[in-house]
XYZ file of C-alpha atoms in Angstrom:
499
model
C 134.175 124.069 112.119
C 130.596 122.828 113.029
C 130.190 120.805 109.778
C 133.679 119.120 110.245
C 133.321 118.287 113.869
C 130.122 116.727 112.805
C 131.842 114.388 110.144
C 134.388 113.484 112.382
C 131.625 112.483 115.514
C 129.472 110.549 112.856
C 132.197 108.394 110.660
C 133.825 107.939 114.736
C 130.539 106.423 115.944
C 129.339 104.548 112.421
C 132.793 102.614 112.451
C 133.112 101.769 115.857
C 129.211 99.811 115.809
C 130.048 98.358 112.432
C 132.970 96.885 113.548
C 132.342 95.482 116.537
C 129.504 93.380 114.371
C 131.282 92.634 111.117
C 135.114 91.868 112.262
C 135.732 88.179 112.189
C 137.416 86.163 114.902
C 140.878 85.742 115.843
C 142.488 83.228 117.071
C 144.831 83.243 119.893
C 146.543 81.376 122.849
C 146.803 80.987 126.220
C 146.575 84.088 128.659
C 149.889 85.848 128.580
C 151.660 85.947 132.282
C 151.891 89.144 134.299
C 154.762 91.409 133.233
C 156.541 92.761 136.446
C 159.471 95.299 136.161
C 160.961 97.029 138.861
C 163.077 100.536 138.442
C 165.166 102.848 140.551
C 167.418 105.914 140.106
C 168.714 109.201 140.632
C 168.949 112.852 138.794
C 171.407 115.081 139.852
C 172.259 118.902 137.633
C 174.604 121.641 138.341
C 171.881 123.890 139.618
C 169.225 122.108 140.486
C 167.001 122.201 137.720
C 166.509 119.041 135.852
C 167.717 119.418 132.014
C 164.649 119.726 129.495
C 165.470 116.508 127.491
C 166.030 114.090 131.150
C 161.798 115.633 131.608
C 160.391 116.311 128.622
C 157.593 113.619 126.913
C 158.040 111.595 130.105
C 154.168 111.693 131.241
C 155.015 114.487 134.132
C 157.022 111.690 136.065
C 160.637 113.615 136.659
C 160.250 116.467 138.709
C 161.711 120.033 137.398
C 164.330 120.303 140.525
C 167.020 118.199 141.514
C 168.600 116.045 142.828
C 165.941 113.024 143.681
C 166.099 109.593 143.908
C 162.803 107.480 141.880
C 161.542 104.301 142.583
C 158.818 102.383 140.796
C 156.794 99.333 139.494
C 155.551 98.717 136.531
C 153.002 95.651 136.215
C 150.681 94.619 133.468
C 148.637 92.317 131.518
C 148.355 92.283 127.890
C 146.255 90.643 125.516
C 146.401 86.967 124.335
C 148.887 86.783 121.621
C 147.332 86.072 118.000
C 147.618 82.376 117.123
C 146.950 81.797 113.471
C 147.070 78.029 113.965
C 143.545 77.986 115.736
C 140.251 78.082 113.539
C 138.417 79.511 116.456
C 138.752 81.941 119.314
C 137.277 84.075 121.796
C 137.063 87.126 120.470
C 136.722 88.204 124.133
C 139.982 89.744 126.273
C 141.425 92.044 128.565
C 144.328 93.438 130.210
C 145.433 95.956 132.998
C 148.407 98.016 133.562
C 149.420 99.790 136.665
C 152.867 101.454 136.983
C 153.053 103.883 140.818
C 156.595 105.858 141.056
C 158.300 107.313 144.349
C 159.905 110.696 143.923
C 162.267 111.527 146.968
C 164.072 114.807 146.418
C 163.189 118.679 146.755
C 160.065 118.022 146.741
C 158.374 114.549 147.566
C 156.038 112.950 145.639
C 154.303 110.227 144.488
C 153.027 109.436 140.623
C 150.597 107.117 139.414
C 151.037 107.812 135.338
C 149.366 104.782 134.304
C 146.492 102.462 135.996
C 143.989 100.948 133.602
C 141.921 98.194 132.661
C 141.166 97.398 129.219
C 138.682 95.820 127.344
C 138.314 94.489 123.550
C 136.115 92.755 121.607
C 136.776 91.824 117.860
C 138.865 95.193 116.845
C 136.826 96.815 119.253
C 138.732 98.110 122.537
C 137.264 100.010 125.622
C 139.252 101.151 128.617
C 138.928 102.961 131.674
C 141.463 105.467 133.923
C 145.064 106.706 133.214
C 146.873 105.012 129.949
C 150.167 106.581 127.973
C 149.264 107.976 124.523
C 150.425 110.053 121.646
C 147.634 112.036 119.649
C 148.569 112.345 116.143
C 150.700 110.594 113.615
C 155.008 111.040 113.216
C 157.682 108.401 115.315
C 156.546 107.694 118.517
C 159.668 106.968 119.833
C 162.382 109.466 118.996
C 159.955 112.577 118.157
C 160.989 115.883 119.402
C 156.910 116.320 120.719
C 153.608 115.116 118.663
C 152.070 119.105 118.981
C 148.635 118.224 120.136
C 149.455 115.414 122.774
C 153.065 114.440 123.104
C 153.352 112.647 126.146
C 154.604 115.593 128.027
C 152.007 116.221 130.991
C 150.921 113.191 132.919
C 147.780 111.217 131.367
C 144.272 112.376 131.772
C 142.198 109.620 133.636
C 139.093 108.819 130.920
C 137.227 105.680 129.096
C 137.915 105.367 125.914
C 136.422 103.411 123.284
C 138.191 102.821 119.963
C 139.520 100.366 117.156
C 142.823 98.696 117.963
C 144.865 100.225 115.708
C 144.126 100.323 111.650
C 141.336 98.241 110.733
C 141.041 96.954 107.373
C 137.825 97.003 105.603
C 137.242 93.633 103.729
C 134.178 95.370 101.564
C 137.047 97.571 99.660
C 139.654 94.432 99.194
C 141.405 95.480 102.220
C 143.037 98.878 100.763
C 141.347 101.736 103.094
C 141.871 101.244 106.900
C 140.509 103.238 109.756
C 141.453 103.845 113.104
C 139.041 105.912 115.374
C 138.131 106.614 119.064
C 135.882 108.545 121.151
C 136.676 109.565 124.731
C 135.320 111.183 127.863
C 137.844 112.165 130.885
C 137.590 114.412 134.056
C 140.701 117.182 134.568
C 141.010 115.862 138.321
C 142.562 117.882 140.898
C 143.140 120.807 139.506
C 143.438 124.846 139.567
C 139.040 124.538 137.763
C 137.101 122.031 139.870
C 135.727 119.791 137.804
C 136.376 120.366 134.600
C 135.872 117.716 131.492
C 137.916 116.357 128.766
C 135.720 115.214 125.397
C 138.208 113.707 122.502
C 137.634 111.895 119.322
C 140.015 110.912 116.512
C 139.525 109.791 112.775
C 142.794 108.193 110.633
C 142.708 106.592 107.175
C 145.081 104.605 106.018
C 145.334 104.104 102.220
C 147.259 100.869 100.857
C 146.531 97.169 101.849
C 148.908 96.205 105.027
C 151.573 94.499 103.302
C 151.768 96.956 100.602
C 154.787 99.085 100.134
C 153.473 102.485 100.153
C 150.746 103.731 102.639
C 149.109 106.909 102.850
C 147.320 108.805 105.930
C 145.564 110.972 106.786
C 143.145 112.084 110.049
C 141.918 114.327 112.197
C 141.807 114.702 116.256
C 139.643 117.269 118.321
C 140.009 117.990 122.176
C 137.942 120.395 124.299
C 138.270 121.363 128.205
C 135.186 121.969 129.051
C 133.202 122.787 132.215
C 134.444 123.502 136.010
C 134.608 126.235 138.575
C 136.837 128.262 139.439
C 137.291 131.294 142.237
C 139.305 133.056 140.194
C 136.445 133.515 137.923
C 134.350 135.461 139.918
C 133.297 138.215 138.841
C 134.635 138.326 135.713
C 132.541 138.426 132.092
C 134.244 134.701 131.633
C 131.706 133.027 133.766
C 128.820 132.784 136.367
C 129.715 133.579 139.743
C 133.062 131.444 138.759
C 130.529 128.747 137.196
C 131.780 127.139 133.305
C 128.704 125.896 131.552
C 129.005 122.126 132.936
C 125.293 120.485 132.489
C 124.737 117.694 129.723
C 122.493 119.541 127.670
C 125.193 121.184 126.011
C 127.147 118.169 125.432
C 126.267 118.811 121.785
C 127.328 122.085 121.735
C 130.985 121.062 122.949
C 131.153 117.664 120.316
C 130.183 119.587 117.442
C 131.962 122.697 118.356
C 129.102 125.016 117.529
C 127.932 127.523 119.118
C 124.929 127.448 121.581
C 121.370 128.188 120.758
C 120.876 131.716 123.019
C 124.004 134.404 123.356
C 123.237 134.357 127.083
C 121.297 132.397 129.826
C 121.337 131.371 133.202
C 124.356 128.824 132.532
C 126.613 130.933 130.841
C 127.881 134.546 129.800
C 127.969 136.349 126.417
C 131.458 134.656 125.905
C 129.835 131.022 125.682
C 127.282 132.525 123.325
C 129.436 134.044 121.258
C 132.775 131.739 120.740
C 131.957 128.011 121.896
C 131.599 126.256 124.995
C 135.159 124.872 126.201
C 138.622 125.258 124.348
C 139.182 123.763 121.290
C 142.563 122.538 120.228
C 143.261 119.516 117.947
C 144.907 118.994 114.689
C 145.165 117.666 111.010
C 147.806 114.630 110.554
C 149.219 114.094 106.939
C 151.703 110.883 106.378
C 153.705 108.695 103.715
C 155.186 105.620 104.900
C 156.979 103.700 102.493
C 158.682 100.086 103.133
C 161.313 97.988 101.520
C 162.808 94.984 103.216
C 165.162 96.339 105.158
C 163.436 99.807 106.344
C 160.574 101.966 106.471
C 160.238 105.410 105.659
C 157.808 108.222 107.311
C 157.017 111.670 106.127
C 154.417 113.386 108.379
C 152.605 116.975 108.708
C 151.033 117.683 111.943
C 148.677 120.903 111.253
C 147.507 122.614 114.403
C 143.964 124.465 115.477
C 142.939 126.385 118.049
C 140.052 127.970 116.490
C 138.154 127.820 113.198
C 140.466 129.737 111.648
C 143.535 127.128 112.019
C 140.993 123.990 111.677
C 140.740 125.863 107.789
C 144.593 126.141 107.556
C 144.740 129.994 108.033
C 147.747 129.554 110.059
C 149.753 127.911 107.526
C 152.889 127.196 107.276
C 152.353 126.132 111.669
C 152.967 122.945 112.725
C 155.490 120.188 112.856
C 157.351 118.431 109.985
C 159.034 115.257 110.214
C 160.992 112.480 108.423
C 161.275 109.279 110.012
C 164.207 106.513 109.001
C 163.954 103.130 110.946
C 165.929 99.792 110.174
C 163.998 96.426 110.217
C 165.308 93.946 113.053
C 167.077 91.106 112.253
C 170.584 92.097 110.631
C 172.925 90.886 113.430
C 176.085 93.040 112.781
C 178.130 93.523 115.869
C 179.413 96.927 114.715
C 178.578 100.411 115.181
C 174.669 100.902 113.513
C 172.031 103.405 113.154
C 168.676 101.845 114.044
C 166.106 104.814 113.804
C 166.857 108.403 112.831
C 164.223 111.259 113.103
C 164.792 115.187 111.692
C 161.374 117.737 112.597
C 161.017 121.200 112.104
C 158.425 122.579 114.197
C 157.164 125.976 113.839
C 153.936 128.276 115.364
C 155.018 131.715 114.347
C 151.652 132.297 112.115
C 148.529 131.827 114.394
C 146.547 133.188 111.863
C 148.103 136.780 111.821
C 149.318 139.315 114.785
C 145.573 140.552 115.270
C 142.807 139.002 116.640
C 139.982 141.108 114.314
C 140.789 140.556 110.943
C 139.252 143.362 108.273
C 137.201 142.055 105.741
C 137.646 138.174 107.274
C 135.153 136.134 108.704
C 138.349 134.348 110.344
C 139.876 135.672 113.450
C 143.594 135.737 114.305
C 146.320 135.669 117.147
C 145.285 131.968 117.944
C 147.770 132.512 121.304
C 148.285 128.545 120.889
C 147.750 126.728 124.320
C 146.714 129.994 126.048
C 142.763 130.480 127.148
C 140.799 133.131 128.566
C 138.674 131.121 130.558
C 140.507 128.352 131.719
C 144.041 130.192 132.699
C 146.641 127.002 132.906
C 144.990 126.206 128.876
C 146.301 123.292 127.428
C 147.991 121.807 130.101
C 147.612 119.252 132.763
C 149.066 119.018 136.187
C 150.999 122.175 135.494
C 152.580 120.508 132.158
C 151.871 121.210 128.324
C 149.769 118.494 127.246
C 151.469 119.213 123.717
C 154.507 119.650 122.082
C 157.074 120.834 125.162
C 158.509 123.458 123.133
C 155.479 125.796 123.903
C 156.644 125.330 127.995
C 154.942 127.021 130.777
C 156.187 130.216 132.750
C 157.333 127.804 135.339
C 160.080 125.972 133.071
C 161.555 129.184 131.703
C 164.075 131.828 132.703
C 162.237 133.874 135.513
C 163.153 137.164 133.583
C 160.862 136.175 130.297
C 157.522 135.524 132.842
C 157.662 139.218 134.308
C 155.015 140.914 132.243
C 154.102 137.455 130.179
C 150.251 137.787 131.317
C 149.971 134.441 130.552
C 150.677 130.594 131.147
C 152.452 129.920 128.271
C 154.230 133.279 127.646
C 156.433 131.552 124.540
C 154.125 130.097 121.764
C 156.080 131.726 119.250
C 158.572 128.958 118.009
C 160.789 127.553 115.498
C 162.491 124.377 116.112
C 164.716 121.904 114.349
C 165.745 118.928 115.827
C 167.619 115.780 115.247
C 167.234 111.889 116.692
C 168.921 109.170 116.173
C 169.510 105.453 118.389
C 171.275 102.284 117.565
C 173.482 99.726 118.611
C 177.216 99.077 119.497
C 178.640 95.665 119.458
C 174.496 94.507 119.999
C 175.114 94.722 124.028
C 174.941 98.512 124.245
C 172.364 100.648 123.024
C 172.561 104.115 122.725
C 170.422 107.043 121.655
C 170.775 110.860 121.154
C 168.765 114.090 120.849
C 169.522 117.851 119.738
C 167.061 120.662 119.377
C 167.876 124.060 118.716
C 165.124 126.859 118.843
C 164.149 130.030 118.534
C 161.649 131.876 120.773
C 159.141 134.798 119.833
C 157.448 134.753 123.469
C 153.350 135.981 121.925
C 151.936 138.524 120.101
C 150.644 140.417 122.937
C 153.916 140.349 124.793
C 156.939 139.528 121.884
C 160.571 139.161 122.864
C 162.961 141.621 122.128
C 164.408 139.215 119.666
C 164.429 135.825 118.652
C 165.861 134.134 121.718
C 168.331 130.891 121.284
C 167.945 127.462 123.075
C 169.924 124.420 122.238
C 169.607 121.337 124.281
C 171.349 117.920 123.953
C 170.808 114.352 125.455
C 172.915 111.126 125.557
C 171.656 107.997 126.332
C 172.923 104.880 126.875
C 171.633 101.276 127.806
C 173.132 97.721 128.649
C 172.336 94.699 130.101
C 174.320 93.440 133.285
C 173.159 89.864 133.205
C 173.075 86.910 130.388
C 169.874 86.617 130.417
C 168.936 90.613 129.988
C 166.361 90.620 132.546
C 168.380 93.126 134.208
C 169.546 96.775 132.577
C 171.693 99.501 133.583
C 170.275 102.976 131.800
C 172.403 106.208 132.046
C 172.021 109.525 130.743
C 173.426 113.084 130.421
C 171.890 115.865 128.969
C 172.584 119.929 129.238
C 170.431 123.120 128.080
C 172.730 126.236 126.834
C 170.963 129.508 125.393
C 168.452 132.397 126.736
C 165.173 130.600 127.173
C 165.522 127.667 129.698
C 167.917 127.971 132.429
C 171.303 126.562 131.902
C 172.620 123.724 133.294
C 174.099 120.015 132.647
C 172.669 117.320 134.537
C 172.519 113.506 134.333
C 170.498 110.283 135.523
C 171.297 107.064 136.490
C 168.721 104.031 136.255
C 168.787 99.918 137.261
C 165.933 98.360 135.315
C 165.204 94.313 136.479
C 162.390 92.661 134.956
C 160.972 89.731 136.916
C 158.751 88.217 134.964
């Protein structure tokens, strides 16, 4: 894992400085004008729990219990739009959003999922506090769950810096592409005091950009690292409740190795002998084919949580997906299919039921999302920071958490699931998901049986005014089966952009 984690930090940090000094200008226009949009609504279920596909992938921004009423604001500022007229520009801009949301139900609350500035330079982009993001490669917009970071918890404030998008490189006639970024952010407010977030991501994108056929492939790596916690006193986990935090071993958590002495004054024996923080990240495989009238996607998203599933001893785990989209522009007024998505996701392997493997220098039961030292693992805010089909105790059936002895007592899946949106009559726009699962629960504590979940959302969006500014959104969706709790529920949304 070391020697990987150290390719990945030094192509990450070579590409960034050479191309903020060898991209060339582009030109562009005027400054863009503030985008305002207000929104308000209401959810409403038979039993007061809000259906999984009405939350799920929605940044932590719908509450789990209804009914509520939500208001919010969305403003922002983009960059200058390219203008290829111009023989000169500044390569120079910036741009903010800031989008705050009123919950007023069960329990009230208020939601700041996005306030940032941003910064770029060339193909160069820095930016600073809470921005939504995906972390991997598959359809963004009608995925079941990217598994690593799929928009599910709400974001983690951090500065960024990174290449907008794929980058071309001129020196190889414009056929490889890259898109990295390296990140710092800060766990606030939460069950370990001060806890860190280090990220970094490496894609390649084979095929010049107007080319037909495209292949990628990449590689992310996240680590929680640092904090205090009470409920770590005394324990072999830490310090007097005290996570190795100083910037000396900075290194240590980039490079995922471990640290030079088993023990010292910072740590315990478990520092010294796994690594400092937990690791989770993944391995993203993808074919995108175009014609002139639609674009394909076939995508792999591998999952680790150790070294054993960074070298693919977990195979088959992780989520498969094909992605159909239809380009814009054919005005039918009938009945269409715009975008269809099918994934099967599945995390039944975790590198065997054991965690000591004979005769392997791998170890096993990778307990995805779970960690020993920091209790609430992967999450954020009380959310799965990945794929929502590995959900916390709190989203489940009260009789599965019992004797779970864990956060995330179901990591133990197999999922197929279907997407699809489109049009009717090009005023109404509609969109639909279905997932039906199975559920293992863990190793340590296993179901009695594979348990069944299907859930099913409807969607559906029109405007109410000529000039589309303003947009009536509704939406029903149910959960039926022996994992989340059953019950049919629905929202109600009026969207009104004002500038």
């Amino acid at each position: 894992m070391t020697r990987w984690a150290r390719i990945s930090t030094v192509i990450t940090s070579v590409v960034l400085v050479w191309l903020t000094e060898r991209t060339p200008s582009i030109a562009q226009t005027t400054t863009p004008p503030l985008q305002i949009q207000l929104e308000t609504g209401g959810f409403a279920s038979t039993n007061q729990v809000t259906p999984f596909w009405l939350r799920a992938n929605q940044y932590g921004v719908v509450p789990l219990m209804t009914p509520l009423a939500t208001f919010q604001i969305s403003l922002s500022k983009d960059y200058k739009p390219i203008d290829t007229t111009r023989h000169r520009a500044n390569r120079l801009d910036w741009g903010f959003a800031v989008n705050p949301i009123a919950n007023v139900g069960n329990s009230n609350q208020f939601v700041l999922p996005e306030a940032y500035v941003k910064l770029k330079y060339g193909a160069i982009e820095f930016y600073a506090g809470r921005r939504r993001e995906l972390i991997g490669l598959g359809d963004s917009l009608q995925s079941s769950g990217f598994i690593i970071g799929s928009g599910n918890a709400i974001p983690i404030p951090k500065v960024q810096i990174a290449t907008l998008g794929y980058v071309p490189l001129k020196f190889l006639r414009r056929f490889l592409a890259i898109k990295a970024g390296y990140a710092h952010g800060w766990f606030a407010d939460t069950y370990v005091r001060g806890s860190y977030l280090h990220q970094k991501y490496v894609y390649l994108r084979f095929g010049k950009p107007k080319s037909s056929l495209k292949v990628h492939i990449g590689m992310n790596h996240q680590v929680q690292w640092g904090g205090q916690a009470d409920y770590l006193r005394g324990t072999p986990l830490a310090l007097d409740g005290h996570l190795p935090s100083s910037f000396k071993y900075y290194g240590n958590v980039i490079l995922a190795n471990r640290p030079s002495d088993f023990e010292n004054a910072d740590y315990t024996d478990f520092d010294g002998s796994y690594r400092i923080g937990n690791h989770v990240g993944g391995h993203d495989f993808a074919v995108e084919l175009t014609t002139q009238r639609e674009t394909m996607l076939i995508y792999y998203q591998h999952p680790f949580d150790d070294v054993s599933g960074l070298l693919f001893q977990n195979l088959p785990d992780g989520l498969v997906g094909f992605s159909w989209r239809r380009h814009p522009g054919n005005a039918e007024t009938r009945f269409r299919v715009s975008r269809f998505v099918a994934e099967f996701l599945s995390t039944m392997d975790q590198s065997g039921p054991t965690f000591w493997i004979p005769n392997s220098t791998f170890q096993g039961a990778d307990n995805y999302f779970n960690h020993s030292q920091y209790w609430q693992g992967w999450s954020y805010k009380g959310r799965s920071i990945g794929t929502p089909f590995i959900a916390p105790e709190g989203e489940l059936k009260p009789e599965l958490t019992q004797s779970a002895g864990a956060f995330f007592p179901d990591n133990r899946v197999q999922m197929g699931y279907l997407g699809a949106e489109g049009w009717f009559t090009n005023r109404l726009h509609w969109l639909t998901r279905l997932a039906y699962s199975r559920h293992y629960g863990t190793y340590a504590n296993p179901f009695n049986a594979g348990l069944e979940q299907i859930s099913l959302l409807l969607s559906a969006q029109t405007s109410l005014s000529k000039s589309g500014k303003t947009q009536l959104r509704t939406s029903i969706a149910l959960d039926q089966g022996q994992v989340y709790p059953e019950t049919v529920g629905g929202s109600v949304s009026l969207i009104h952009k004002l500038k």
